[in-house]
mmCIF file of C-alpha atoms and ligand atoms in Angstrom:
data_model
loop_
_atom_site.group_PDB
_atom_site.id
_atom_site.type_symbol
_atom_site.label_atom_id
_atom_site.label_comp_id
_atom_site.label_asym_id
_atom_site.label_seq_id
_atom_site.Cartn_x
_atom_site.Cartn_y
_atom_site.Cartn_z
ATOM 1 C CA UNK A 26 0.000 0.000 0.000
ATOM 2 C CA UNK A 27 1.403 3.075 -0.724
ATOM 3 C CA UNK A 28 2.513 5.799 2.139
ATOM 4 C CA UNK A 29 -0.409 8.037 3.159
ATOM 5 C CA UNK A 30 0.624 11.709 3.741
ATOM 6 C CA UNK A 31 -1.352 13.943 5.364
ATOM 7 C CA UNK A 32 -1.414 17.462 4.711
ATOM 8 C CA UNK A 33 -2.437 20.429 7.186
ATOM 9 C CA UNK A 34 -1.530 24.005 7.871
ATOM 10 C CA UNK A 35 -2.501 27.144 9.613
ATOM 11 C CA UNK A 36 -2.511 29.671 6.644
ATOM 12 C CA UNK A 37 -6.365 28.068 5.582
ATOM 13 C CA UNK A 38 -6.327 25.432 2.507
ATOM 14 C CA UNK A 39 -6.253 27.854 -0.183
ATOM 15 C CA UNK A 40 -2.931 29.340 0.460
ATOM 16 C CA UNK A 41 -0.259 28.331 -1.794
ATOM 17 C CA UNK A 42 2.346 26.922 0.398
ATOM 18 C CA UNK A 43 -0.252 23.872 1.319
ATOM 19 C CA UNK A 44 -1.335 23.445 -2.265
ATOM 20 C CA UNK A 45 2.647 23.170 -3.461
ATOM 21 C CA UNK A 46 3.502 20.335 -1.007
ATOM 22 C CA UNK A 47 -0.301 18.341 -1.936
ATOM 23 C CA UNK A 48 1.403 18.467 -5.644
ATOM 24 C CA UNK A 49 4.993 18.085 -4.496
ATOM 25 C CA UNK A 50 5.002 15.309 -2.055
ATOM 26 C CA UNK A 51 2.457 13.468 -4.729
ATOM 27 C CA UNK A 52 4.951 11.073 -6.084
ATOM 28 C CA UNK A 53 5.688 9.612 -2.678
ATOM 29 C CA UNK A 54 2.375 8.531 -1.553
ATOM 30 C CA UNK A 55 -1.584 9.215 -1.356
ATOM 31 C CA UNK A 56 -1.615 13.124 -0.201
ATOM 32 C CA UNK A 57 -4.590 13.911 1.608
ATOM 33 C CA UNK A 58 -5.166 17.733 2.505
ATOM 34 C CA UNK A 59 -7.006 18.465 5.795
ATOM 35 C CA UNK A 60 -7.158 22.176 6.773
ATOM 36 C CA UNK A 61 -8.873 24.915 7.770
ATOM 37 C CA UNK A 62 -10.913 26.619 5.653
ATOM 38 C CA UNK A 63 -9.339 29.959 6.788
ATOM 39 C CA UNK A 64 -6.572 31.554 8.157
ATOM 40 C CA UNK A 65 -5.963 30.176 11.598
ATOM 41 C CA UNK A 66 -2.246 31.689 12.195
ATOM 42 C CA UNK A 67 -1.274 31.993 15.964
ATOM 43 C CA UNK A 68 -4.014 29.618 16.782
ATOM 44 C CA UNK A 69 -1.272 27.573 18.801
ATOM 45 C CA UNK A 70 -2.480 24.220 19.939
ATOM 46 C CA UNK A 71 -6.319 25.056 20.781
ATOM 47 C CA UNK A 72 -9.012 22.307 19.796
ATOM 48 C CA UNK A 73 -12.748 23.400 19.663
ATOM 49 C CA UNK A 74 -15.335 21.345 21.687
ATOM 50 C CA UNK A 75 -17.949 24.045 22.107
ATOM 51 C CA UNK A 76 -19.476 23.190 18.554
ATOM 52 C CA UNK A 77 -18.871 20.712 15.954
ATOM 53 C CA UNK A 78 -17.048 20.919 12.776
ATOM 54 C CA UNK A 79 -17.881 21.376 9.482
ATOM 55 C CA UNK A 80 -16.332 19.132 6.771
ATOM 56 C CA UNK A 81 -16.095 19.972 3.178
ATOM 57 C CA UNK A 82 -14.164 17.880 0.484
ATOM 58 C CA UNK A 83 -13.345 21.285 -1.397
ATOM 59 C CA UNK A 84 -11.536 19.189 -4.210
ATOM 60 C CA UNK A 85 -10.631 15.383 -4.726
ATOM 61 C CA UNK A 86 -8.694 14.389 -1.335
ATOM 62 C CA UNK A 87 -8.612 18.164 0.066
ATOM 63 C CA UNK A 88 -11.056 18.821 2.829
ATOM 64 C CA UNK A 89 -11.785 22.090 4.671
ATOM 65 C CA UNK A 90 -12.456 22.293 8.364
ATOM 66 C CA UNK A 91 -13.808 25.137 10.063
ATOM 67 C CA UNK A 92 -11.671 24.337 13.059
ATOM 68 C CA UNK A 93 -7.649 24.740 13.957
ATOM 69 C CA UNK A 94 -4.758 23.046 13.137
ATOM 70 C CA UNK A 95 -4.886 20.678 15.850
ATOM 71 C CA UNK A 96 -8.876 19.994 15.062
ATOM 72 C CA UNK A 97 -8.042 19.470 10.980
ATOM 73 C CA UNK A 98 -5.212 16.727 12.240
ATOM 74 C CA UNK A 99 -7.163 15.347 14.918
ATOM 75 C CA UNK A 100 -9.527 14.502 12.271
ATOM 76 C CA UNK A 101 -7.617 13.496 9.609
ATOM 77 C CA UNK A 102 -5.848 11.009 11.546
ATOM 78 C CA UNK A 103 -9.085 9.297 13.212
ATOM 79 C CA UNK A 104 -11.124 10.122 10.720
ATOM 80 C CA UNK A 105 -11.009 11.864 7.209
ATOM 81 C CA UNK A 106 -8.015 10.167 5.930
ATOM 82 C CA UNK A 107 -9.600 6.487 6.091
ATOM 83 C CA UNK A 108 -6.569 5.081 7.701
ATOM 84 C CA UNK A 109 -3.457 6.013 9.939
ATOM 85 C CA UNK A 110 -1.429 8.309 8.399
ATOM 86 C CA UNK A 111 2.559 7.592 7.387
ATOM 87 C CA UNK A 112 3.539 11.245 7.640
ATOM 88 C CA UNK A 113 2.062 14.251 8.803
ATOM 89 C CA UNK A 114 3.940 17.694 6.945
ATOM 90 C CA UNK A 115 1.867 20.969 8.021
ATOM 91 C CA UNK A 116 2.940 24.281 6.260
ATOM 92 C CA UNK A 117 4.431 25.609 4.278
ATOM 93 C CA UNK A 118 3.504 28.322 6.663
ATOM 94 C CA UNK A 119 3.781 32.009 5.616
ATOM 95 C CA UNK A 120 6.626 33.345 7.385
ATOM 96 C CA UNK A 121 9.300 31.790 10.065
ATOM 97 C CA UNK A 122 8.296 29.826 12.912
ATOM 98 C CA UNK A 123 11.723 29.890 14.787
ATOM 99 C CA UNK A 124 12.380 30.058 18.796
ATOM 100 C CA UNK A 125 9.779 30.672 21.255
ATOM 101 C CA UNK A 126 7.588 31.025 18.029
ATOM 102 C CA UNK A 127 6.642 27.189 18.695
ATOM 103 C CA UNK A 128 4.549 28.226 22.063
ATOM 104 C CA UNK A 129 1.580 30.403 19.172
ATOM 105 C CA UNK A 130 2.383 28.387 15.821
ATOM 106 C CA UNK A 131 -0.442 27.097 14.415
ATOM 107 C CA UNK A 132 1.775 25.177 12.027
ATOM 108 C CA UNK A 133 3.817 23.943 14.325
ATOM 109 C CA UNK A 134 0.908 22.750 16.849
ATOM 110 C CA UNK A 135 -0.631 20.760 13.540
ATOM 111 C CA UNK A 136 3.001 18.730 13.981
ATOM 112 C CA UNK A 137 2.171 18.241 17.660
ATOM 113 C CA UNK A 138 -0.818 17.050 17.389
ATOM 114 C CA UNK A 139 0.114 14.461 15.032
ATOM 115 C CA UNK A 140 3.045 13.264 17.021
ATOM 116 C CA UNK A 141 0.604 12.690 20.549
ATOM 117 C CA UNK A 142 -1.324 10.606 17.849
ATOM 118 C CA UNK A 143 1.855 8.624 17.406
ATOM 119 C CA UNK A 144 2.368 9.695 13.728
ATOM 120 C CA UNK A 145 5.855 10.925 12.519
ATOM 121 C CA UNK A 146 5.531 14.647 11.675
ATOM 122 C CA UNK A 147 7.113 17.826 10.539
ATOM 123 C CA UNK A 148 6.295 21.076 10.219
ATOM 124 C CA UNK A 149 7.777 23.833 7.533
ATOM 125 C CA UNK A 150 7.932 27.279 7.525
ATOM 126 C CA UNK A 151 9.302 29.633 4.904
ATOM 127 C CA UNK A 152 10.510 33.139 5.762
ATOM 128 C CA UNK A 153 7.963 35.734 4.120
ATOM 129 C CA UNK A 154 9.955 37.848 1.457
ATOM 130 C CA UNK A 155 10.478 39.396 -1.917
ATOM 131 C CA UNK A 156 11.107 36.276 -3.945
ATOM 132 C CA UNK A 157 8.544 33.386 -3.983
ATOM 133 C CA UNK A 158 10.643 30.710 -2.313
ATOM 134 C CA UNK A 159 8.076 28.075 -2.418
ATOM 135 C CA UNK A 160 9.999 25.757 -4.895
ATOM 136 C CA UNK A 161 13.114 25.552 -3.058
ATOM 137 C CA UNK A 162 11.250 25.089 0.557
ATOM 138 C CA UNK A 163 8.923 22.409 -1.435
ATOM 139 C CA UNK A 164 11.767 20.611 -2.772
ATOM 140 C CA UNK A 165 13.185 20.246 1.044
ATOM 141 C CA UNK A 166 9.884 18.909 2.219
ATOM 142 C CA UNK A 167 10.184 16.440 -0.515
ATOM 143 C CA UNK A 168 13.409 15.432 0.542
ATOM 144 C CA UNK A 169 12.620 15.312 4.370
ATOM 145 C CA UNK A 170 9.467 13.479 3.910
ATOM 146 C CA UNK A 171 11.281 10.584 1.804
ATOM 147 C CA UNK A 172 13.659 10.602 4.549
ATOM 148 C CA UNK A 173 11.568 10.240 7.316
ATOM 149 C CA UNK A 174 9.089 7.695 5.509
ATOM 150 C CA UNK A 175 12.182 5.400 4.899
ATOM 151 C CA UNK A 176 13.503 5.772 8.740
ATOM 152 C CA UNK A 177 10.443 6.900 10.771
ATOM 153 C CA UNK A 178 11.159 8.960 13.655
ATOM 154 C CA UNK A 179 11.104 7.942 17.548
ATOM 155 C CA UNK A 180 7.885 8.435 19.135
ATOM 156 C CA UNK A 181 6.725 11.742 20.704
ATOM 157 C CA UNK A 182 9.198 13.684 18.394
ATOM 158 C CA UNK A 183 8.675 16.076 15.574
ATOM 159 C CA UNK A 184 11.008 18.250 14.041
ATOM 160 C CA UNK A 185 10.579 22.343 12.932
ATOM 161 C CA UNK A 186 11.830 22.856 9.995
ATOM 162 C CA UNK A 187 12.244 26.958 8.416
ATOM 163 C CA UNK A 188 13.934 27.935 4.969
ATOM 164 C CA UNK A 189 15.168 31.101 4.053
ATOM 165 C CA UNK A 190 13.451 33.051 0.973
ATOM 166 C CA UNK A 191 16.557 33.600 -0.752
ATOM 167 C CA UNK A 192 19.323 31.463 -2.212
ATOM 168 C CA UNK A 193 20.064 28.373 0.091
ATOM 169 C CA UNK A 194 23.143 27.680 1.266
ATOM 170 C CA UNK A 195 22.500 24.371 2.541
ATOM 171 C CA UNK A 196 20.911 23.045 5.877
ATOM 172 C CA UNK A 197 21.466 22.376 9.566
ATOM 173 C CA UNK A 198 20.394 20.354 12.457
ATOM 174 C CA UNK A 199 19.657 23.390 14.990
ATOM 175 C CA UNK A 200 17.942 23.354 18.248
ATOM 176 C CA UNK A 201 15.446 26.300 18.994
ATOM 177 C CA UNK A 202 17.030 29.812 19.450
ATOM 178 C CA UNK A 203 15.376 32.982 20.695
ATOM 179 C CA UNK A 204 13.013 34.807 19.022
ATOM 180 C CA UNK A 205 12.422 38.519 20.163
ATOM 181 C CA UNK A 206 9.288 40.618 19.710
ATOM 182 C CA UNK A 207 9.029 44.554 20.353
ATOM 183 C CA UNK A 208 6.571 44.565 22.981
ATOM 184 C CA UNK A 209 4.476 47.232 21.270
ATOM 185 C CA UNK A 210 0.512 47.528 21.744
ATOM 186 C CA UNK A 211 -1.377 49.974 20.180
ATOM 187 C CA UNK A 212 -4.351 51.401 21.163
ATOM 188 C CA UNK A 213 -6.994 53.368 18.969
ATOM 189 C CA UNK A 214 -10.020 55.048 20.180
ATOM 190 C CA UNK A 215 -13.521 54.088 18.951
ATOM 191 C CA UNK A 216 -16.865 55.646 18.751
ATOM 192 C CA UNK A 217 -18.516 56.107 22.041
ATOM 193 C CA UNK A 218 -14.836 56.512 24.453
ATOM 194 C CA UNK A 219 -14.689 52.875 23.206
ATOM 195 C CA UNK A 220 -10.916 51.600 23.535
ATOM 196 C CA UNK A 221 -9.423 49.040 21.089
ATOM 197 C CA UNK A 222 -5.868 47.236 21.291
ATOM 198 C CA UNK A 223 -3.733 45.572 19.037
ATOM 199 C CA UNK A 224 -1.199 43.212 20.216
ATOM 200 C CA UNK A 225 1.954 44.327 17.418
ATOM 201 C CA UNK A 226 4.768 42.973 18.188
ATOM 202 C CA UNK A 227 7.039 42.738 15.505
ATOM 203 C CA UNK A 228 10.211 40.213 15.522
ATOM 204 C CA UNK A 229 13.459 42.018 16.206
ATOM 205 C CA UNK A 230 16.722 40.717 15.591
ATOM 206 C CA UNK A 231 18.532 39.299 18.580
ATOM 207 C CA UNK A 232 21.905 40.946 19.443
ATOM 208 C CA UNK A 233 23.794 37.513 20.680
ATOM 209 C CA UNK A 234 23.760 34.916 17.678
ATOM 210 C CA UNK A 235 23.999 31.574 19.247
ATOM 211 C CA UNK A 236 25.569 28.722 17.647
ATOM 212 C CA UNK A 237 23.513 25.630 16.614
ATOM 213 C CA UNK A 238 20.290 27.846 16.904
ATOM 214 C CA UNK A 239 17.697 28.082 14.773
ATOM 215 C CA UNK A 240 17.616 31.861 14.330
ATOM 216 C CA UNK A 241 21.615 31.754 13.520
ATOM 217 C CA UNK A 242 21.109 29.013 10.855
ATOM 218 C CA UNK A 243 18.450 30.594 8.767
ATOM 219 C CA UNK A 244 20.531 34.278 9.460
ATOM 220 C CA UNK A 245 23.275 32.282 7.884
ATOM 221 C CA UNK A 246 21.187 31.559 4.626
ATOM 222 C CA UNK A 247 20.563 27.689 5.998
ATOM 223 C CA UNK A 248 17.225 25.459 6.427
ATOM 224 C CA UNK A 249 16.998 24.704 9.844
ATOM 225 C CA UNK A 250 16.035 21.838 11.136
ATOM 226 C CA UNK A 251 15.271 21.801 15.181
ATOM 227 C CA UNK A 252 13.849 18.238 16.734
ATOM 228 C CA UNK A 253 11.151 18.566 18.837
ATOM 229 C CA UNK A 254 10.223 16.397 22.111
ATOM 230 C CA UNK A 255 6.713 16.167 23.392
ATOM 231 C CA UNK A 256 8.796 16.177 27.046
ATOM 232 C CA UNK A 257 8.968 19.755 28.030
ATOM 233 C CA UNK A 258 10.059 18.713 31.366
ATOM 234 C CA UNK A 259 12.839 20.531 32.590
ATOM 235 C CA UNK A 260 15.490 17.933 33.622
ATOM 236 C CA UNK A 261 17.919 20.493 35.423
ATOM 237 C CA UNK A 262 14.440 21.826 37.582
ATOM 238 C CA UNK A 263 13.584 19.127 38.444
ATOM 239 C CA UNK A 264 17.304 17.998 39.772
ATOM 240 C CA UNK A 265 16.848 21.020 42.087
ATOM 241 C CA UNK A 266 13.455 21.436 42.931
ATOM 242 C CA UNK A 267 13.457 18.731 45.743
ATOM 243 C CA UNK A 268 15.540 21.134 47.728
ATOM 244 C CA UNK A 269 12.883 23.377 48.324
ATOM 245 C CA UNK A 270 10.819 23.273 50.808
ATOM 246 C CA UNK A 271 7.081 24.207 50.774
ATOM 247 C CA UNK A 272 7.209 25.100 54.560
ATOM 248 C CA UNK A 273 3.399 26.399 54.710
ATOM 249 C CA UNK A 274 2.305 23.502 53.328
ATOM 250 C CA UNK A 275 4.431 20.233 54.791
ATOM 251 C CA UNK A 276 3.175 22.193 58.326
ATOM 252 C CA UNK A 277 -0.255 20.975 56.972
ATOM 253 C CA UNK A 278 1.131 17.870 55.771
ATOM 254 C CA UNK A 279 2.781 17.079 59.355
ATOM 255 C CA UNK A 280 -0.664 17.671 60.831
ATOM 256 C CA UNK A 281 -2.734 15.787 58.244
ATOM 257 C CA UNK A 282 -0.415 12.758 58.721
ATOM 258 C CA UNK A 283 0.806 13.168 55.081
ATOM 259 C CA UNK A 284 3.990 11.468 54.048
ATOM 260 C CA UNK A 285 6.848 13.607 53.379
ATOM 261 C CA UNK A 286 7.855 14.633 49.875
ATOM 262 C CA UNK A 287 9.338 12.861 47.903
HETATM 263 MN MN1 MN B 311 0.451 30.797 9.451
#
């Protein structure tokens, strides 16, 4: 049977970094698209349980959900696709997902999601610019995807992947850098002393260029690749947590009978 890849994105199925991988990545399996029917950027992980969804085959093996990421993968893995998925690619997203940028991606939660499902993902972002770098980002999802449905990937990992939009210079295993944003908000008055607030925030360039980051690799002209672990437990934490001590509380714990902590 041949590999089934699933398709997904934040950017809404019409924009044209989804509808270059579904004819890209065509050669290397059955391509299913499942994705929002609109722009759902910054949408991070959320799912939506107050409603249902709406599902609408828009074109053969491309279906629109009026949901998020996560909802359009949750559903095409259980559901829409007809069978487990090989591969899960989400993007091309418009514009870098590097750093911190992981915590509101939309894109990159679509990865997530598929890797809690147990389903090897990626996710692939292209820096918005001038020149239309589709072809080149499309050709390393191609690559990455052939890759990863020869050799899998361990469980509960994912990897990020950006590309420059300008001449590659190659590529680079990267884990995630920092990602700065002007902490701007900017408030315009409405009818009636109404108040209104946008959240701008624009990404500024860090001053300290860490090596083996993802925001030095693509500065450097290089895809990055950064891999991902559902763990966000912080091992050096939790080596020093256990000598605090919750005073207030093990008082309560003394009195209750409670055992100590362990
Ligand atoms: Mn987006």
């Amino acid at each position: 049977m041949k590999p089934l890849i699933l398709l997904c994105n934040d950017d809404g199925i019409h924009a044209a970094g989804i509808q270059i991988l579904a004819s890209r990545l065509a050669d290397l399996g059955e391509v299913v698209v499942v994705a929002p029917d609109r722009n759902r950027s910054a949408s991070s992980h959320a799912i939506t349980l107050d409603r249902p969804l709406l599902v609408a085959e828009v074109a053969p093996g491309q279906y629109s959900v009026d949901g998020t990421p996560a909802d359009c993968v949750y559903l095409g893995v259980h559901h829409v696709a007809g069978r487990k998925p090989d591969l899960v690619v989400s993007g091309i997203n418009d514009d870098y997902n590097l750093g911190s940028d992981f915590f509101f991606s939309g894109t990159v939660a679509a990865a997530v999601e598929a890797a809690i499902h147990g389903v090897p993902a990626f996710a692939i972002s292209l820096e918005r610019g001038p020149s239309d770098g589709l072809g080149p980002a499309s050709d390393f999802a191609h690559a990455l995807a052939h890759a990863i449905l020869a050799a899998g990937l361990p469980t509960k990992t994912l990897l990020n992947v950006n590309v420059p939009n300008r001449p590659i210079e190659g590529y680079q295993w990267t884990r995630l850098g920092e990602r700065i944003y002007s902490d701007e908000v900017e408030v315009v008055n409405g009818q009636r002393g109404r108040r209104y607030y946008y959240c701008l925030g624009s990404a500024k360039t860090s001053d300290s260029e860490p090596p083996g980051a993802d925001t030095t690799a693509v500065r450097s002209g290089l895809v990055s690749i950064t891999p991902l672990d559902l763990d966000l437990t912080s091992r050096s934490l939790l080596a020093t947590l256990p000598g605090w001590r919750l005073a207030g509380f093990e008082a309560i714990m003394a009195e209750e009978g409670m055992s100590p902590p362990r």
